Coordinates of C-alpha atoms and ligand atoms in Angstrom, one line a residue:
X1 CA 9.7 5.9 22.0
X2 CA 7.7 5.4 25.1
X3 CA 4.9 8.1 26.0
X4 CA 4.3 8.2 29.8
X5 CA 0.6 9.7 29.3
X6 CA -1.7 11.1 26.4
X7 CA 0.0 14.6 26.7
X8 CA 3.4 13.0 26.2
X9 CA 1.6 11.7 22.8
X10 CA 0.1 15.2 22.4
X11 CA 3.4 16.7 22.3
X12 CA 5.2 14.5 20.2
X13 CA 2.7 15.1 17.4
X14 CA 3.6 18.9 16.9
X15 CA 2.5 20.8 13.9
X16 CA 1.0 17.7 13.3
X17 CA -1.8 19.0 15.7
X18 CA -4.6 20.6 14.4
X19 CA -5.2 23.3 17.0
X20 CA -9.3 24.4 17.2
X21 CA -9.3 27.8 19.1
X22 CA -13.2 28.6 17.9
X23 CA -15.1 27.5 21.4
X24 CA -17.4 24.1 19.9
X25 CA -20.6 22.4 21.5
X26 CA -20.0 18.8 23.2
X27 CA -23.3 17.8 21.3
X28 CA -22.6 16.8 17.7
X29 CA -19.8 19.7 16.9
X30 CA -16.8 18.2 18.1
X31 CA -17.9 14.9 16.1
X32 CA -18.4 16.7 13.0
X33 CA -15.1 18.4 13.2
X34 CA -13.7 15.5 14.3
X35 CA -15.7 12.9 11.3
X36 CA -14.4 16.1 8.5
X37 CA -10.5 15.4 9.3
X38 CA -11.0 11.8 9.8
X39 CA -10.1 10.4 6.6
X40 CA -7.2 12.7 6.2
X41 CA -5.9 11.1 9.0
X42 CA -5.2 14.8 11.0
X43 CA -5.3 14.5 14.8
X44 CA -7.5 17.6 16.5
X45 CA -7.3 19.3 20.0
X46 CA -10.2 21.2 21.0
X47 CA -9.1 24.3 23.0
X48 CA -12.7 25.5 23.8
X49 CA -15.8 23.8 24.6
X50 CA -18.8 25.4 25.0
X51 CA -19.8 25.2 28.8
X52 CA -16.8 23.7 30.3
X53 CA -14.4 26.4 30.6
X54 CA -10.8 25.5 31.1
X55 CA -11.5 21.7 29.3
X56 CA -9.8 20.6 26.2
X57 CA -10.9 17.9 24.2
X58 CA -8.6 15.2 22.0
X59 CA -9.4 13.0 18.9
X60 CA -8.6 11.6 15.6
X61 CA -5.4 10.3 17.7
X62 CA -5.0 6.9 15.9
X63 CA -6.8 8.0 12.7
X64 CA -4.1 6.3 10.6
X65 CA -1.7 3.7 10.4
X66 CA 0.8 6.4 10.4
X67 CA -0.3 7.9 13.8
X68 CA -0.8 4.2 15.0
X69 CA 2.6 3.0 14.1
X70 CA 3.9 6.7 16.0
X71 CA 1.8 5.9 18.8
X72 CA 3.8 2.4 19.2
X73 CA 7.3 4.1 18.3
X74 CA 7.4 1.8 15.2
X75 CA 6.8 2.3 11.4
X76 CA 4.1 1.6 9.2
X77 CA 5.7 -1.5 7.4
X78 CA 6.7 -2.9 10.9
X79 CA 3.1 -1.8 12.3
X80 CA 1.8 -5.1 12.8
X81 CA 4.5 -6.9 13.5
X82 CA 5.3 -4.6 16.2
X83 CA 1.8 -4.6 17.5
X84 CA 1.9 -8.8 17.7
X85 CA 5.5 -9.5 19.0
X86 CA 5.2 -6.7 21.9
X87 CA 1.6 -7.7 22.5
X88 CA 2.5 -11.4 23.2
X89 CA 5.1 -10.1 25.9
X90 CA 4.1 -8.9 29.8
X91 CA 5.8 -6.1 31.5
X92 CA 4.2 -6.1 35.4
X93 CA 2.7 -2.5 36.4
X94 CA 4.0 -0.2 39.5
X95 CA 3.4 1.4 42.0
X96 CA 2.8 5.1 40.9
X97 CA 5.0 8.2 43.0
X98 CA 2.4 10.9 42.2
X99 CA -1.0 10.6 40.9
X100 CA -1.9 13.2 38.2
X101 CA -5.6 11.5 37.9
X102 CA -6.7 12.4 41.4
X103 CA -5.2 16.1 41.4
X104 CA -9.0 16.7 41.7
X105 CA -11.5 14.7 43.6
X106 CA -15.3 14.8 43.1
X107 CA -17.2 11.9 45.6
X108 CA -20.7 11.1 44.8
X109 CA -20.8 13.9 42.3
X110 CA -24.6 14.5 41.7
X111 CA -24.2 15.7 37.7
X112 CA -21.0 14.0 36.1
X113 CA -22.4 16.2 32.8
X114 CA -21.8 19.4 34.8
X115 CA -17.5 17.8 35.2
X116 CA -16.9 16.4 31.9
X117 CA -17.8 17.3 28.3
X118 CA -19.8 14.4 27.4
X119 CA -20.2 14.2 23.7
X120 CA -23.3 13.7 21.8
X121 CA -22.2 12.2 18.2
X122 CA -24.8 11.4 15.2
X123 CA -28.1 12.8 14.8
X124 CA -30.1 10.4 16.7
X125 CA -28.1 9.5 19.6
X126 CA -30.3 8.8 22.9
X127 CA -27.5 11.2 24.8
X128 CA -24.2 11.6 25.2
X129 CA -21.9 8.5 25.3
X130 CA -18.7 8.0 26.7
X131 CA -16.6 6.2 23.3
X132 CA -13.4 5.2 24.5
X133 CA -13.6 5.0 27.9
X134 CA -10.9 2.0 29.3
X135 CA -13.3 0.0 31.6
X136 CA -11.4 -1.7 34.5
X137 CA -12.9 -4.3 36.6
X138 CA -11.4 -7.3 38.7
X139 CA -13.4 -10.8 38.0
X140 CA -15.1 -11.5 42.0
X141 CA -14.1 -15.2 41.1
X142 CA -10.9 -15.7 39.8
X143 CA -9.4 -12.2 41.5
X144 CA -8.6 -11.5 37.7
X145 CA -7.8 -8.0 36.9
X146 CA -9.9 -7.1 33.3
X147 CA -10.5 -4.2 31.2
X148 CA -12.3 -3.3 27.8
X149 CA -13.4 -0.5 25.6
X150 CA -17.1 -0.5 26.0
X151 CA -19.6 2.6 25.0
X152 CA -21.5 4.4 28.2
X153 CA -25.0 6.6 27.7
X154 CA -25.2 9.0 30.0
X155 CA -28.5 9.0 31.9
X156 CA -28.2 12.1 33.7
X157 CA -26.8 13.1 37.9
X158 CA -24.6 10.1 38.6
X159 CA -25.5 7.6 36.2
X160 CA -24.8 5.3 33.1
X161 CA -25.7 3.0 30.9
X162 CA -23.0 0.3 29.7
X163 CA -23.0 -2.1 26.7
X164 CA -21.2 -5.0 28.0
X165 CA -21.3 -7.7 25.3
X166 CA -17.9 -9.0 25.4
X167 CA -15.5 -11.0 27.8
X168 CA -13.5 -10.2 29.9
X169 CA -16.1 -7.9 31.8
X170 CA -19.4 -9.2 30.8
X171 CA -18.2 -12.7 32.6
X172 CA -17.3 -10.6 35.7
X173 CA -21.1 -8.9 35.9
X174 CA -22.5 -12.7 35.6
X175 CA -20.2 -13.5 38.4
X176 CA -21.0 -10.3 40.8
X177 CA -24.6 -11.0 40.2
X178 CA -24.8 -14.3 40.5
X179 CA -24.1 -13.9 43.8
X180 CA -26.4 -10.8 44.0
X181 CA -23.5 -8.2 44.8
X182 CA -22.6 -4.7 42.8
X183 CA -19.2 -5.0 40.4
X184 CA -16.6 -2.3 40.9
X185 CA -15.8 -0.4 37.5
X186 CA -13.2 2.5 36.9
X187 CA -13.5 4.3 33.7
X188 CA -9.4 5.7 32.7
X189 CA -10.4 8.7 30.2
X190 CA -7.8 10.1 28.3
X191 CA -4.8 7.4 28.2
X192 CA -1.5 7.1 26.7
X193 CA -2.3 4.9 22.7
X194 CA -0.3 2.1 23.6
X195 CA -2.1 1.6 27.0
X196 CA -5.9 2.3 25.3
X197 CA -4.7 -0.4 22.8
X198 CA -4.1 -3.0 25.1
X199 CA -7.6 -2.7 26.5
X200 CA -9.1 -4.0 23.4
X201 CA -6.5 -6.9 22.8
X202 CA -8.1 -10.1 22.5
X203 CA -6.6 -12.1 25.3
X204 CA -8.4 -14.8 25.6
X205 CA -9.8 -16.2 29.1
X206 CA -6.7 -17.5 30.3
X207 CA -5.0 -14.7 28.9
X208 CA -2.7 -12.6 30.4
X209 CA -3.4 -9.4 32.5
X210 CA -3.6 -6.6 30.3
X211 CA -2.0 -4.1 32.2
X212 CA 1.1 -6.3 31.9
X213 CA 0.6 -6.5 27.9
X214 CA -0.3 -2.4 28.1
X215 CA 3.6 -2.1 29.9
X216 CA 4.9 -4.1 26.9
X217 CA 3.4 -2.3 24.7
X218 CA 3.9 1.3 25.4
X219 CA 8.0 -0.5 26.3
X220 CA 7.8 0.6 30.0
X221 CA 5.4 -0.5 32.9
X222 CA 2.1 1.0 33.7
X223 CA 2.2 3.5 36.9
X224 CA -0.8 2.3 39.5
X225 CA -2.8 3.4 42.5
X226 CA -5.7 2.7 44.0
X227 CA -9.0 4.2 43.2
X228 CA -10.6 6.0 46.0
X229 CA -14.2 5.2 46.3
X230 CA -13.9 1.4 44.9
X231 CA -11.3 -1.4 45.4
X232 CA -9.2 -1.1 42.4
X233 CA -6.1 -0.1 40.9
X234 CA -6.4 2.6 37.9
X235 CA -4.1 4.2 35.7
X236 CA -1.8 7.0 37.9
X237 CA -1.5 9.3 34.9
X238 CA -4.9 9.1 33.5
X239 CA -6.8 12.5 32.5
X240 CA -9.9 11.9 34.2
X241 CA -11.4 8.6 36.2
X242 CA -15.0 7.8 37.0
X243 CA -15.1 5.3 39.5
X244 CA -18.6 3.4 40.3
X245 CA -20.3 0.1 40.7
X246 CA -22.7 -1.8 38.4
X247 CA -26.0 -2.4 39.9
X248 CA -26.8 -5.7 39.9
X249 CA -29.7 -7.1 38.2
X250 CA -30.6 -3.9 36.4
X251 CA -30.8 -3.9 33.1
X252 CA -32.6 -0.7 31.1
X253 CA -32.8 0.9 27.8
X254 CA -29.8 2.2 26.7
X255 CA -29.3 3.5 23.2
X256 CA -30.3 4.4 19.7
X257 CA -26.0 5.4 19.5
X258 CA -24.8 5.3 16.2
X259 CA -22.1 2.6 16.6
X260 CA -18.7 1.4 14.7
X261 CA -21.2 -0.1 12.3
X262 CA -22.9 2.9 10.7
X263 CA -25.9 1.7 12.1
X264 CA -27.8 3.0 15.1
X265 CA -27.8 0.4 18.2
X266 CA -30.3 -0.2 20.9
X267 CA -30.1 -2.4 23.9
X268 CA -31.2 -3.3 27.5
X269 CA -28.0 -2.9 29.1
X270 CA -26.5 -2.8 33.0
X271 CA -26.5 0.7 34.8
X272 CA -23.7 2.4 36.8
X273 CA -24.0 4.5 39.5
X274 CA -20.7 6.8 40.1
X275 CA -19.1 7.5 43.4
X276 CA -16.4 9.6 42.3
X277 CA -14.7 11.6 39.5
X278 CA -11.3 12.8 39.4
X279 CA -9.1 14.2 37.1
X280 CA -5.9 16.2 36.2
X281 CA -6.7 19.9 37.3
X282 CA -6.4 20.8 33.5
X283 CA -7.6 17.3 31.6
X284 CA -8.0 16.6 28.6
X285 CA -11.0 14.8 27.7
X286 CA -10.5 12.1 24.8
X287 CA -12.7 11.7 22.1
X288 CA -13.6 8.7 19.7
X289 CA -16.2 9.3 17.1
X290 CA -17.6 6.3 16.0
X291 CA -17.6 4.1 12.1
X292 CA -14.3 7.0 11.7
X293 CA -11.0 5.9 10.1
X294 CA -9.7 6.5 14.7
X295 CA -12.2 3.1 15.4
X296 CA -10.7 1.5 12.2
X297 CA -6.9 1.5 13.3
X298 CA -8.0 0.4 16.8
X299 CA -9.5 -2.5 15.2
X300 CA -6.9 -3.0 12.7
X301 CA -4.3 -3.8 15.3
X302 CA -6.4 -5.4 17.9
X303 CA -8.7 -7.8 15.6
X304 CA -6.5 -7.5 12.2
X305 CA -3.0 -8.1 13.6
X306 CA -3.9 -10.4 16.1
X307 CA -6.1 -12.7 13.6
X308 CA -2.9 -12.6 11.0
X309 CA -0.7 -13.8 13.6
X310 CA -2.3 -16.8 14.2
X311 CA -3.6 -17.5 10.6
X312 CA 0.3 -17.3 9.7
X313 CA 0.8 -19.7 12.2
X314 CA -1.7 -22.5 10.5
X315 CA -1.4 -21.9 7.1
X316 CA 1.3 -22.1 4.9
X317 CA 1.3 -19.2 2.4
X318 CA -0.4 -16.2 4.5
X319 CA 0.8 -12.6 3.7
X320 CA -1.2 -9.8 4.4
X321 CA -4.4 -8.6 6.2
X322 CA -6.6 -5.5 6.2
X323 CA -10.2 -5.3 7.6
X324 CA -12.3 -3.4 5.1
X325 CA -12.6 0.2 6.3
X326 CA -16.3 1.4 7.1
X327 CA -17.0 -2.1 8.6
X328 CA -16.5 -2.7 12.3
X329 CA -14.1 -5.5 11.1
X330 CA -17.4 -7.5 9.9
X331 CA -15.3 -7.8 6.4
X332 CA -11.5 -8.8 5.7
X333 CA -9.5 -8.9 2.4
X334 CA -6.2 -11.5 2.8
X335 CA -3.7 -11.9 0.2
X336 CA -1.7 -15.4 -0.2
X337 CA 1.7 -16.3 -1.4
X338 CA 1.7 -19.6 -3.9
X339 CA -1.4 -21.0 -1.7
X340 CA -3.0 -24.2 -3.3
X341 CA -6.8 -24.1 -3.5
X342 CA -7.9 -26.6 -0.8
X343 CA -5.2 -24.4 1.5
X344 CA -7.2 -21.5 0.8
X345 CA -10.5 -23.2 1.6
X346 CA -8.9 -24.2 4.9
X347 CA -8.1 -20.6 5.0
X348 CA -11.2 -19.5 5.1
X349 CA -12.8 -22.2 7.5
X350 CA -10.3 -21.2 10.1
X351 CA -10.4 -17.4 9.7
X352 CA -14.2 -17.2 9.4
X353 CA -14.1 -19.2 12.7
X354 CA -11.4 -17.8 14.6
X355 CA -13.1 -14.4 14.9
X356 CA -16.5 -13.8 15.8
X357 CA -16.7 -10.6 14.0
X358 CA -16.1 -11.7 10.6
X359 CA -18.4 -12.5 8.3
X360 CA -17.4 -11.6 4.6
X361 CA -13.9 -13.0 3.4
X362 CA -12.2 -12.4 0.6
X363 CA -8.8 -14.2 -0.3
X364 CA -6.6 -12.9 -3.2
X365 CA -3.2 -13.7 -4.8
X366 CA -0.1 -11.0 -3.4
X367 CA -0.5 -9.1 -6.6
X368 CA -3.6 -7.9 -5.6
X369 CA -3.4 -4.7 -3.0
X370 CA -6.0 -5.9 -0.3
X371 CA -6.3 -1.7 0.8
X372 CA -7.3 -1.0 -3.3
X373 CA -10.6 -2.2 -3.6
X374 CA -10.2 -1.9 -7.2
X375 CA -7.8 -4.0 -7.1
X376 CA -9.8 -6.3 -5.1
X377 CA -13.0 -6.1 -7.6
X378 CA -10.7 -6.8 -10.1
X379 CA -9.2 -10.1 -8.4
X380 CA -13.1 -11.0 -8.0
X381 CA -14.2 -9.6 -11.6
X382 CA -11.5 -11.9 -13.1
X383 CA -10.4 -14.9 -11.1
X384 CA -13.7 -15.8 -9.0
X385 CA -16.7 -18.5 -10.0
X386 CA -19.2 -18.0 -7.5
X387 CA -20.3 -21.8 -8.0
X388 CA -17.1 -22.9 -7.1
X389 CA -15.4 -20.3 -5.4
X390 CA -18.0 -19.3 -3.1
X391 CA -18.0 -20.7 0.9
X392 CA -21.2 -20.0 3.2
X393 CA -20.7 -21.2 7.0
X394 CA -24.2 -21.2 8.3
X395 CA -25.4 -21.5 12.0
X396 CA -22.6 -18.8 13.7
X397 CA -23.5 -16.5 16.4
X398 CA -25.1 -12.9 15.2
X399 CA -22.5 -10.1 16.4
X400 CA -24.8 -8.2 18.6
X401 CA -24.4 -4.8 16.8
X402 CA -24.6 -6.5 13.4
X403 CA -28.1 -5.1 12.3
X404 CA -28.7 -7.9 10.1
X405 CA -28.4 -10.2 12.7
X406 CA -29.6 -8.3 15.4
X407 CA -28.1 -10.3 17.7
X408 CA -30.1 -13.7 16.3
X409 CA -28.0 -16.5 14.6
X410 CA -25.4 -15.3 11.6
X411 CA -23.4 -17.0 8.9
X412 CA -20.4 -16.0 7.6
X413 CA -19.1 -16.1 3.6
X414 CA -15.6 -16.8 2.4
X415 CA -14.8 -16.0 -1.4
X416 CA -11.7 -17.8 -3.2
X417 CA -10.6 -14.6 -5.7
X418 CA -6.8 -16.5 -6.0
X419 CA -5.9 -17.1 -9.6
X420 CA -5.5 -21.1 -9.0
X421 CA -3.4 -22.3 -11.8
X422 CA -3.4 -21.3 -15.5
X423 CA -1.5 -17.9 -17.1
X424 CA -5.2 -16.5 -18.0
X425 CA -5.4 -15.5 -14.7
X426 CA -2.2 -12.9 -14.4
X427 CA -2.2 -9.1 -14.3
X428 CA -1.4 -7.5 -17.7
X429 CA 1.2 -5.9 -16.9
X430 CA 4.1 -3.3 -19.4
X431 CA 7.7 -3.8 -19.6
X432 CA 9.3 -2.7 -16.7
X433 CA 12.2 -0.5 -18.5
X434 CA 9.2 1.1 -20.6
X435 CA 7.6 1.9 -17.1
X436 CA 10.9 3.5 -15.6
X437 CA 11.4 5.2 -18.4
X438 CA 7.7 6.9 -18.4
X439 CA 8.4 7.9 -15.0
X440 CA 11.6 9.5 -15.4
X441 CA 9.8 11.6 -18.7
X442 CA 7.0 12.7 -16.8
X443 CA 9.6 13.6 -13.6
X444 CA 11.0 15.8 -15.7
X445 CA 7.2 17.5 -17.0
X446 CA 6.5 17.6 -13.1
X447 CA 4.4 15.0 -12.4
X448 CA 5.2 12.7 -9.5
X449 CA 3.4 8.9 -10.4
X450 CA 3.8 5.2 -9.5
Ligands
LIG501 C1 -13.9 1.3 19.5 C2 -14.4 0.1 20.3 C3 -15.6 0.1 20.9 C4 -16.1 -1.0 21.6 N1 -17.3 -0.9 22.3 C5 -17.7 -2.0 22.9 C6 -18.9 -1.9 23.6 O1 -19.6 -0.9 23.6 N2 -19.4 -3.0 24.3 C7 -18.6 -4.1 24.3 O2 -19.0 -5.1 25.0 N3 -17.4 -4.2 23.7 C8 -17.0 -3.2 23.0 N4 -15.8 -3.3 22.4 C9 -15.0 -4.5 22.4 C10 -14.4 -4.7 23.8 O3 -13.5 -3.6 24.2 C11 -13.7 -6.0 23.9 O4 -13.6 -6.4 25.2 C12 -12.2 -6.1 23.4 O5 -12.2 -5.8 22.1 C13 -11.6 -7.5 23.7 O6 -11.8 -8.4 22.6 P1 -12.9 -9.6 22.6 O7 -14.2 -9.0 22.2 O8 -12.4 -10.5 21.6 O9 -12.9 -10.2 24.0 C14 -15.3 -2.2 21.7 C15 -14.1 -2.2 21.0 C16 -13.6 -1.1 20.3 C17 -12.3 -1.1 19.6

């Protein structure tokens, strides 16, 4: 199933919906209703928000791997498989017949507040921030078109702040301002799951365009045009766009925002000045409340499946993956099939190293359930020897929003939880006609188990 834009989505999901008629304030009430229904998984639309009549707002879209494997047309057992084999494929963007995004045009706009509902999130956010906005930007070297999730504080009239830490967009601002000149940005607000997915992929440098992986992964190509007040292309059926340029050589405080770590963040980060906003004539302004289970199933399938692929690829043995919930993908669980131990010390080398953002490790056997952490304590509890089992890399880069780093050097740790060899180590386990036949009892007294 292909949706064309985030309403398409919208519709699909039906009862599915939870519908908020009461009107809500952009600062902090949206987030909390949105933070309340997060770990039930349940999608909200906003149908009121206080001083922007007419504007509805979306979130807890992807807040589970049910709604993410939906939002791909795919189940949840085929989730990441999905997610890997269409993300390694291209389907070219086109030229878009009508443009939904600019049904409304607003150039040099002098309060971008008064247009959208900017949400304020936790308690001591600086301002509103923009969370999911889909950052486009072409590199002024290469030509190369780019585009990234990155947070945005709003500064007040016509301006932003941006946290660019991370390639592809961060290389383009060294490029522009290198050479002393401005970098063009469009902000897509509101876009189809597949298309805000592929913004966050981890291409690589060479890698391809990610409009072309966004086509292959919503299954049909991207509709274009070009933005009015900057020279680039931006999504056609987009709720809202703000198009301006980076300044360059500015850089100013931007921040405390409670980030995808649980932790506030502060920074001294690159300023944008808008030229224009345009939108739908009834848009829907998308919502993304950070360290919720929404951020974890972005991350899942943009750091988890991608870092599976490949580790399947090395190592002999690899299973299954889940990034530990609640940790901005800083920690992993992986389970292992019949893996010798110096395999699963290579294991943990190459994992720890292939992704910047992980930092605690944790390999188990396949009868361990890497999303039970139970399960997992018990694999540590039982077939772990810190002595011996224990691997500290030392000397890595800090992950800027890591607050234990704070952006200094990092090392990384990799436990070996796999039972090794010897029966001590299995699972006690019950006959498994004895087991059946419990369940069938208890059926019949009402009570659904197993
Ligand atoms: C929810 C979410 C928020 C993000 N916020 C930022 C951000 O504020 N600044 C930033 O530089 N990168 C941010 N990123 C990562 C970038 O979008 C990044 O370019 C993308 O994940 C590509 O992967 P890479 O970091 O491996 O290049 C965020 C990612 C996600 C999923």
């Amino acid at each position: 199933m292909t949706f064309k834009d985030l309403r398409a989505f919208l519709d699909d999901l039906g009862n599915d919906l939870l519908h908020v008629s009461q009107p809500l304030d952009p600062k902090f009430e949206i987030a909390a209703v949105l933070r309340e229904m997060s770990a039930a998984g349940r999608p909200v639309l906003f149908e009121q928000v206080l001083g922007h009549p007419g504007t509805r707002v979306a979130g807890n879209l992807l807040a589970s791997r049910r709604l993410a494997a939906r939002a791909l047309g795919t189940s949840e057992d085929k989730l990441f498989d999905t997610y890997a084999r269409r993300g390694a494929q291209c389907i070219a963007p086109v030229a878009a017949s009508e443009i939904p995004a600019q049904e409304v045009v607003h150039r040099d706009p002098p309060d971008v507040g008064a247009l959208l509902p900017l949400l304020t999130h936790h308690a001591r956010d600086a301002a509103p921030f923009l969370t999911c906005g889909m950052v486009l930007a072409r590199d002024p070297e290469s030509g190369m078109r780019g585009m990234g999730v990155h947070r945005m504080m709003y500064k007040g009239g016509r301006r932003f702040g941006i946290l660019l830490a991370n390639p592809p967009l961060s290389v383009y601002l060294a490029n522009a301002e290198r050479d002393g000149k401005p970098l063009d940005v469009a902000i897509a607000l509101g876009v189809d799951p597949a298309m805000l997915l592929a913004s966050i992929v981890k291409t690589g440098p060479l890698g391809p365009d990610k409009m072309e992986v966004a086509g292959s992964l919503r299954g049909a190509p991207v509709e274009l045009a070009r933005a009015l007040t900057v020279d680039l292309d931006i999504p056609a059926r987009a709720e809202v766009i703000i198009e301006g340029r980076i300044v360059p050589g500015l850089r100013e405080p931007e921040g405390p925002f409670g980030e995808n770590t649980g932790a506030y963040f502060s920074n001294q980060s690159p300023v944008i000045e808008v030229s224009a906003v345009t939108h739908r004539r009834d848009f829907i302004f998308p919502a993304l409340v950070p360290w919720t289970a929404d951020v974890e199933a972005l991350l899942a399938l943009a750091g988890g499946a991608e870092l599976l692929r490949q580790l399947k690829n090395q190592v002999r043995g690899v299973v299954d993956l889940e990034l530990v919930p609640g940790t901005a993908s800083f920690a992993a669980v992986i389970t292992v099939r019949d893996c010798p131990r110096h395999e699963v010390r290579r294991l943990i080398h190459l994992a720890l190293n292939l992704d910047r953002r992980l930092k605690v490790l944790t390999v188990v056997d396949d009868d361990v359930n890497p999303r039970d952490p139970r399960e997992v304590a018990w694999a540590m509890s039982t077939r772990f020897q810190p002595a011996r089992d224990t691997i500290i890399v030392d000397g890595c880069e800090g992950y800027i929003i890591d607050p234990s780093s704070a952006g200094g050097d990092g090392s990384k740790i990799g436990f070996d939880a796999t039972r090794g060899t010897g029966s001590q180590f299995d699972k006690i386990d019950l006959p498994s006609a004895a087991v059946a036949k419990a369940r069938a009892v208890l059926a019949e007294l009402g009570f659904a188990s197993g």
